[in-house]
Structure formats: C-alpha cells, structure tokens
C-alpha cells in the first residue's frame, strides 16, 4: 500500500521519468497495480489547470486508475456542522430529523470513506495487487484511506499499541496538517479556510468498525473521544503543528510531553481497553450498506443524551468479563 | 395436498437477493405446510424451509433467458428469489402457493399438524405457564377498589372481551352493561394495569358512541367509578390515541370521544397515532427501501423518512410515556381508547405497563403482558396477521410496532430487560407462523370455540424451554436499571430511534455486526458459573486434603487467562468475512453480497430442527460468531479448547463441519 500526492501533470501533460520509474519498479513483470484517486474523475481532470492532474495511462501502463470521490475541506466542514446543529435542535419532528440527518450528508461521507478503504484492502488482499492512494495533496483523504485499509487488513493495527503506531505513522508523520485542520473548535462558526474534520471522519469510521466487530478492536469509544479532544486542544505535543518538519523546528519533542506516554501508563491505559477484545487474525470486512452505518451517538450526542444507562451497561460488561 | 399442483421441481435456482451472480441450484418441494428448497451438492444439502403461513406475497416476474423468476415475500421479512426453468412449472408453483398461503379453514394451519412429540400432560402444562389470574393477583387485585366481574361470562356483553374482567368496586353489572352499549363493539372500560403503590390504574376501552351530543348515564358513571377507585386523585385522564381529526370525523358516524363537559372530572387528551391503514402503508414503504439494490446513504435515509415508520414508533412510545408518567408521577388513573380499542389501545397500554413495572421486563412477565393486553383483550390476530385469507385492508403491523418499541427501549436501557433481541424476533416470527395456537383467531371466544388449547401447543412453553437462548447477559434483577419505572429521554430524542435492521433485514447476515456481544457475554457468564462451581468443589477437596499434603496445583490451574479460552469465540470471521462488492471496476471480486457465501440469507430448518421448531437465523448467527457451535463446555472447563490463542485452523474446521 503506497501513498503520495497528485502528479504535477499540468495542462501540458508533463511527464516525469523518475516518477514513472518508481512506479514501474514497484510492480513485477506483467503485474497490475491500482491507483485509487480520492478525487472524482472530473475534479482530477480539472486539477490539471492548476498544475496537478492524474497519471496518464500511457506513462504508467501497468497501473489502473480508479476514482473514488471523497469529500474534504469546506464541504466536509459544512456537512459536519449541519449534523451537529441537527443533533442539538430539540424542536425537530422525526421527519425533520431524518431529513436533516440526510441533508448533512455526514453518514454518506462515512460510507464513502469505508467503501474506499475496503476497496483498497480488497485490491491488496483478494487481488494481491499493489495499491497507490492519492488525492490532491496527499494529506487528507489519502491518509483516511490508507489508515482505514490497514485497520481492516492488519490485526496488529487493532491492538491499542498498534493503533497508536498507525496514528503516528499514517496521520502524524505522514503530515496531516493538524494545526490547520483543527485550529478551532470543530463546530465553530468562525472557520478558517483550511479547517476540516478529516481526522474526526477517520475516528467515526473506526467507531463503525468497532460496532461491526465489537470483539476485534482492543480499544473502545473512550479512546476515540480522547483522540478527538486532543487533536483540537491538548496538554500534549503529539498533535501539534502540521508536519514533522515544523515539529522539529518548534522542538516539540524537547519541549512537550507525548500523549502516547500518558495513554500507556497502566493506570490510564485500562480505561481505554475494550473488555471484549480478542485477537482476531483475520481481515475484517465491514458492511457499507446504509443500514450498517449508524450515527456515532457517543460522539454526536455526547453532551445531549444521558449516558448513564449505557455506562452502566459498559460497567456490567466489564464486570462480566473481568470478574468482580 | 389437493392444492399442490407440483410437489417437486428440479433445477431451481435460489438467488442471493442482492446479487444475481450468487445463485445455488437445487430442488423445490411443496408440502402441505412448507415450501422447501434443498440445495444440490453432496457436501452441504442446505435446506430452506418456509411456512406457508409466513408467505405474505408471491410475485411472478417476467421470464428471462435463465428461467421464470418467482419472488416470495414473507411476513417475517424474508425475501426469497427463485428461478424456475420452465414457465409452466413456475406457473403451477405460483398457483399452488397462492392457494396454500391463503388458507380458508383454521384446520389448514400448521399448528393443527405440528407435533413436537410431547405428551398430553406436557402440552397442558405448557398452556398453564401463563396464568392471567395469577397476574392480576400479583398486581394486587381484587382489592378494596377493584373486583372481578363475570358479567361477560358467556361473552354476552362483549364478544371480543375475555370472560373475566376487572372493574372498579362501584361499577355494578347494570353500569357495565349500560356502558358497553355506549361503546364501539361494546368494549366497555376495563382494567389493564393496576399500580398498587398509589392506586392509579390504566383502563382501556373503545370509543364512546357519543356522536355530537349523545350521552349515557351508565358510561359516565363508569368513568366516575374509575376515578373513585383511586382516592389519591380527583380526576382521571382520558387518552384518545387517535389524531384529533379522525376522532372528530368519527362523531359524524355517531361515535367520537368523551366530552369534558359531560364527564365530570376528566382531563381529555389526544395523542395522535395513525390508523392501521397508514401503518400498513408505512411498513410497505420501509420494506421497499430495504429491497433497494445498492442504495446510497441518501436513498436509504430519504426512504426511511418518507415511510414515516420511525415517526409512528415514536408516537406510540410517546403515548406510553405520557401514560406511565401520569400513573407513576402524578398518581392519576388513565382511561385509554382508540376507535375499537384493540389496536393502538393495546400498543399504548402495553408500552406504558412495560415502562412502569419491571416485572414485564422479565421473560415471563413479557409473555404475561402479551397474553393480557393482546390475547385476552381481543386483538384481532387473525385479521391483522392473516392467519386465514381475509380482507387485505385489515392487515396491519400493529404488534410488530409494539415489539419494535420494546427493542428501541432495549437499546436505550441495555441492562433493564431480562430477554434479548432474539426473543423479540422469535415472538414476531411465531405470531405469523401459526405453528403454535396462541395467536390464532380474533378473540378468546373464537379460540375457545375452536378448542385451541386442546388441539395445539403453546409458544410460551416452547420459548421458556429454550430460555437460555433468550437471556440478556447484562440483566441483573438487582440492578438500578431493572428497578422501578423507566424514563426514556424526551425531546430531543429523535436520534435515539434507530432502524431495526435485525428485524427488517433479519435474513441478511452481512448487514449486522458480525460478532455477537450477547452471545459472547452469555458464554462468558456460563463459563464463569462453571468455573465458580468447580472452584467450590475443588476448594472443598482442598480442605479435605489439607492435612496430608498441599494440593495447590489443581487450584492454580483455574487462574489461567480466561481471555485465551475465549480465543475461539472470535473465530467467526472465517465465514463472516466475505467482502461486499466495493467496486464495479474489479470484476474478479466476489459479487456484492453482505451475506457470507452461504446459508445466511436463507432459513435453515431441517426435519430435526422442526421438532424444536426454532426458526433459524439466530442459530446461524451464533455459528458465525463461533459461540454456540462450541459446545465444548466440558466439566473440566475448557478441555477441548486450544491452549493458546485462537488457533485459526481449528476454528475454521468447526465452521466447515457446521
């Protein structure tokens, strides 16, 4: 599984021998690879006007390109805001609620993200093909797809330790611009152009996986909520800045503490564990039918819905599994 | 058997509903009670059994190159798509099924031929499991305020009511009879639930025949009697569960609702729940959404909204909440009615009772609740669920809605119910299956005339026998959630209502969480119990051996890592993990089907299973999650489990053997 950003083909259909060689050497003789472009075919084409574009077929003969449009940026932010507003509106009738849930399109984005990740996973697992994922910048929807695909495929990413590693690798070090994306409160109305809840979308998708495979993730909802909180405002330096370079310039490692160090302390760690977890060596294929994708109540209704009964249930589960 | 034109057709294809690419070939059989599809192939002769009673509609579709398609839709939401090679055969099957699915006489129904090989004593005992007299006594009646009336002993007053009803002490026979003449279908106000804590009660009836200005002294006295039976309150609520417009329209037909001016000390309340026709259409629309191929999130949500289904569920729930509040918090009695008092009234009374009284949240209590508010009070099972061929306009998913309300509550209060989702689904299944006699006919009178108890078996006994399958591992009777009244959140709460894919997409295994937390926890619970029992035994032995030597070794082995023992329980995925078709571009991919490879989309009921008559799927889901299949619950607490963590190969072996 590879990731990159878009090739700078531009309006003049530039080529780059080095790039072609890299992608060429990755594949064996006669082997086929897939490029999953997280933009629509049209958007990708239009990107040429701005100097970007897609890999021309002729130059990359062994690679087959698939387009899966995933929302990002402002439209994603607005989708999220609409949903949050719908959740908080007490005056809605049931019809209006469903209409606004639908109108927010948020669940559609969750479905699309999971589908694309599954597609990538399928290429790797069932087709034994290599996959290259990129969008425009390679810092948003790209990471969403690669991180989810790994969760689906690789059981080691589903352990608490492994999941932290996945986040470090596929989000933090890969250069998701946390500072730009999470500069202000997620549902704030005063939004910068660069703000978008991509990371939250990822966490939502992870939650969906956990709901469909409740025994297969070593961590629970509590961890996902904690990660969300820390991405926006944190006592730790893990999610600071936009990339490794900035972190290095700011001397983040010398001047702050790591979130992981805190999480992994025994007295903290157990709060985040899923008592039902059992190592599952197999690939977990989620269903992406609409019936299977549900509103992440623990997040969206976090401050709206009384959680007492569900917490009691969680406590009961712990008690059953771990003993009195 | 005279209706069966073609008892057997070969080379029939059973299609996966979602993907025509995945089809199995087999033989179709028609018997007097079932349609059976048996897969060809030497290894797994998988069988799909469908009771005729379950068939809701049959659609013969246009013949294609591959054959003549036949779509069978069932009342338990199973959808079966067959392709029969010869058009003539297809037509014969179609005609036969049409007749078989629309029985004319009760004797045609499966319950009269179903034979679980129990002796007469056991059968009778089964019918005695739920005793309504016991239930009323448990509630605390008869007492100073309430008495049994036998005025209806020969069904002379109201033929859809039971022979024994509970009425206020001050309601004489004269008052009852007079009131019954002023009520639609003569369904006079009678006790549904009595709250001994504060003497408040829930009573039920049908609409008064008040028209625009008619009055009836006895009916007014009846309501007064209800009020007087609760000294703690000086008024009662009268709740009309219809939309105001409908109720008003009824006045033109000489019926209507209670006028606050005429009835002293009542507070009247409309709670608009739509009628059976609206509900029938609503379900229809929702099922159409379920049948969409590859719907987008929007298609689904829009379809769900358009059906209005969740809105109706919420309306029923809101009514129940209102009544429960009136009784528990205000200590005010409530009289509930709709038009005829056998649909919405039943729904609302039973939801309110469930909220109020934790007994109804136990398995036994729930059976009692259904017997009381649905069976005894004359809910028209035959008309509503089509036991016999009848007027399609009478068909409506009334009890289905109630059952869904229970499920919605279970999702909000996971520790409050002794039973699990499977219990609800099986009850729904058997309401339509006519395999047991509980839900036949339209009234107690009809059931007694048919001698149901002498000629059929009780579902309750069957469920009770298998109650281990229906337990909720999170339930503890001493838990705070299981005590007292439940208080669901009201406004905002729309988001709390979820689409019940476990029911409406029941047979599409791939849509549901692939690992069952319930089953896992039940297994843990059982294992814990066994270990604790063993521990006791061993501790005893240790104490005995104390004098001679140290027998520590055996005791220590108990403390093995329990999680390792359960490694097997997660082995579901070998079957469960067939990916859907995530892409149209990759033709080599498995075709789009959440249902994994095999059995899942169909019902397995082999001849052996038939005796225990448990439908299906839940058994399948257990297999997938690898829990139920692993009956290696040997006394040694894990003898046949692998010693290390989930040995994948051994897990798969278990599955393939299943």
GROMACS .gro file of N, CA and C in nm, chain B residues 246-298:
model
  159
  570UNK      N    1  -5.934   1.258   1.305
  570UNK     CA    2  -6.000   1.129   1.287
  570UNK      C    3  -6.110   1.111   1.389
  571UNK      N    4  -6.076   1.147   1.514
  571UNK     CA    5  -6.174   1.129   1.621
  571UNK      C    6  -6.297   1.216   1.593
  572UNK      N    7  -6.271   1.337   1.548
  572UNK     CA    8  -6.383   1.426   1.520
  572UNK      C    9  -6.466   1.373   1.405
  573UNK      N   10  -6.399   1.319   1.305
  573UNK     CA   11  -6.472   1.263   1.192
  573UNK      C   12  -6.563   1.149   1.236
  574UNK      N   13  -6.518   1.077   1.337
  574UNK     CA   14  -6.599   0.966   1.387
  574UNK      C   15  -6.731   1.013   1.446
  575UNK      N   16  -6.732   1.137   1.491
  575UNK     CA   17  -6.855   1.189   1.550
  575UNK      C   18  -6.968   1.189   1.450
  576UNK      N   19  -6.932   1.220   1.327
  576UNK     CA   20  -7.035   1.223   1.223
  576UNK      C   21  -7.097   1.084   1.205
  577UNK      N   22  -7.022   0.981   1.242
  577UNK     CA   23  -7.076   0.846   1.229
  577UNK      C   24  -7.139   0.800   1.359
  578UNK      N   25  -7.164   0.890   1.450
  578UNK     CA   26  -7.230   0.853   1.574
  578UNK      C   27  -7.137   0.800   1.681
  579UNK      N   28  -7.007   0.815   1.655
  579UNK     CA   29  -6.912   0.770   1.758
  579UNK      C   30  -6.840   0.892   1.813
  580UNK      N   31  -6.709   0.883   1.834
  580UNK     CA   32  -6.641   1.006   1.876
  580UNK      C   33  -6.558   0.992   2.001
  581UNK      N   34  -6.568   1.092   2.086
  581UNK     CA   35  -6.486   1.091   2.206
  581UNK      C   36  -6.560   1.161   2.320
  582UNK      N   37  -6.498   1.148   2.439
  582UNK     CA   38  -6.565   1.197   2.559
  582UNK      C   39  -6.561   1.350   2.567
  583UNK      N   40  -6.675   1.405   2.595
  583UNK     CA   41  -6.685   1.550   2.612
  583UNK      C   42  -6.657   1.584   2.757
  584UNK      N   43  -6.557   1.669   2.780
  584UNK     CA   44  -6.520   1.703   2.918
  584UNK      C   45  -6.637   1.764   2.994
  585UNK      N   46  -6.728   1.826   2.922
  585UNK     CA   47  -6.843   1.886   2.991
  585UNK      C   48  -6.937   1.782   3.049
  586UNK      N   49  -6.948   1.671   2.980
  586UNK     CA   50  -7.042   1.569   3.024
  586UNK      C   51  -6.986   1.476   3.129
  587UNK      N   52  -6.859   1.450   3.117
  587UNK     CA   53  -6.797   1.357   3.211
  587UNK      C   54  -6.728   1.439   3.319
  588UNK      N   55  -6.774   1.426   3.440
  588UNK     CA   56  -6.715   1.509   3.544
  588UNK      C   57  -6.574   1.461   3.576
  589UNK      N   58  -6.489   1.558   3.601
  589UNK     CA   59  -6.354   1.529   3.647
  589UNK      C   60  -6.272   1.441   3.554
  590UNK      N   61  -6.279   1.472   3.426
  590UNK     CA   62  -6.184   1.408   3.336
  590UNK      C   63  -6.103   1.515   3.267
  591UNK      N   64  -5.980   1.478   3.236
  591UNK     CA   65  -5.898   1.565   3.152
  591UNK      C   66  -5.872   1.488   3.025
  592UNK      N   67  -5.915   1.545   2.916
  592UNK     CA   68  -5.912   1.472   2.790
  592UNK      C   69  -5.784   1.505   2.712
  593UNK      N   70  -5.729   1.406   2.647
  593UNK     CA   71  -5.602   1.425   2.578
  593UNK      C   72  -5.599   1.345   2.448
  594UNK      N   73  -5.569   1.411   2.338
  594UNK     CA   74  -5.546   1.338   2.213
  594UNK      C   75  -5.398   1.309   2.200
  595UNK      N   76  -5.363   1.190   2.159
  595UNK     CA   77  -5.224   1.161   2.126
  595UNK      C   78  -5.228   1.095   1.990
  596UNK      N   79  -5.195   1.172   1.889
  596UNK     CA   80  -5.223   1.124   1.754
  596UNK      C   81  -5.138   1.010   1.703
  597UNK      N   82  -5.194   0.890   1.710
  597UNK     CA   83  -5.126   0.777   1.644
  597UNK      C   84  -5.212   0.742   1.524
  598UNK      N   85  -5.151   0.723   1.411
  598UNK     CA   86  -5.227   0.700   1.288
  598UNK      C   87  -5.294   0.562   1.287
  599UNK      N   88  -5.384   0.545   1.194
  599UNK     CA   89  -5.462   0.422   1.192
  599UNK      C   90  -5.392   0.307   1.119
  600UNK      N   91  -5.460   0.192   1.118
  600UNK     CA   92  -5.395   0.071   1.066
  600UNK      C   93  -5.359   0.083   0.919
  601UNK      N   94  -5.434   0.162   0.845
  601UNK     CA   95  -5.405   0.173   0.701
  601UNK      C   96  -5.278   0.251   0.678
  602UNK      N   97  -5.263   0.358   0.753
  602UNK     CA   98  -5.141   0.438   0.744
  602UNK      C   99  -5.021   0.352   0.782
  603UNK      N  100  -5.036   0.272   0.886
  603UNK     CA  101  -4.924   0.190   0.933
  603UNK      C  102  -4.888   0.082   0.832
  604UNK      N  103  -4.991   0.026   0.769
  604UNK     CA  104  -4.964  -0.077   0.669
  604UNK      C  105  -4.884  -0.018   0.553
  605UNK      N  106  -4.923   0.099   0.512
  605UNK     CA  107  -4.850   0.164   0.403
  605UNK      C  108  -4.710   0.206   0.443
  606UNK      N  109  -4.700   0.248   0.567
  606UNK     CA  110  -4.570   0.290   0.616
  606UNK      C  111  -4.471   0.174   0.613
  607UNK      N  112  -4.516   0.058   0.660
  607UNK     CA  113  -4.429  -0.059   0.659
  607UNK      C  114  -4.393  -0.097   0.516
  608UNK      N  115  -4.493  -0.092   0.432
  608UNK     CA  116  -4.471  -0.126   0.292
  608UNK      C  117  -4.359  -0.040   0.233
  609UNK      N  118  -4.367   0.088   0.258
  609UNK     CA  119  -4.266   0.180   0.203
  609UNK      C  120  -4.129   0.149   0.262
  610UNK      N  121  -4.126   0.117   0.390
  610UNK     CA  122  -3.996   0.090   0.451
  610UNK      C  123  -3.936  -0.037   0.394
  611UNK      N  124  -4.021  -0.136   0.368
  611UNK     CA  125  -3.969  -0.260   0.311
  611UNK      C  126  -3.918  -0.239   0.169
  612UNK      N  127  -3.981  -0.145   0.100
  612UNK     CA  128  -3.931  -0.115  -0.034
  612UNK      C  129  -3.790  -0.058  -0.026
  613UNK      N  130  -3.766   0.023   0.077
  613UNK     CA  131  -3.631   0.075   0.095
  613UNK      C  132  -3.534  -0.039   0.121
  614UNK      N  133  -3.578  -0.134   0.202
  614UNK     CA  134  -3.492  -0.248   0.234
  614UNK      C  135  -3.459  -0.330   0.110
  615UNK      N  136  -3.549  -0.325   0.013
  615UNK     CA  137  -3.525  -0.407  -0.107
  615UNK      C  138  -3.445  -0.335  -0.214
  616UNK      N  139  -3.411  -0.211  -0.188
  616UNK     CA  140  -3.332  -0.139  -0.287
  616UNK      C  141  -3.199  -0.209  -0.308
  617UNK      N  142  -3.157  -0.211  -0.433
  617UNK     CA  143  -3.025  -0.268  -0.459
  617UNK      C  144  -2.923  -0.155  -0.457
  618UNK      N  145  -2.820  -0.173  -0.379
  618UNK     CA  146  -2.712  -0.073  -0.367
  618UNK      C  147  -2.762   0.068  -0.339
  619UNK      N  148  -2.841   0.085  -0.235
  619UNK     CA  149  -2.885   0.222  -0.207
  619UNK      C  150  -2.771   0.307  -0.154
  620UNK      N  151  -2.776   0.435  -0.185
  620UNK     CA  152  -2.681   0.526  -0.123
  620UNK      C  153  -2.735   0.560   0.015
  621UNK      N  154  -2.653   0.625   0.093
  621UNK     CA  155  -2.695   0.665   0.227
  621UNK      C  156  -2.820   0.752   0.215
  622UNK      N  157  -2.819   0.839   0.119
  622UNK     CA  158  -2.931   0.929   0.097
  622UNK      C  159  -3.057   0.855   0.056
   0.00000   0.00000   0.00000
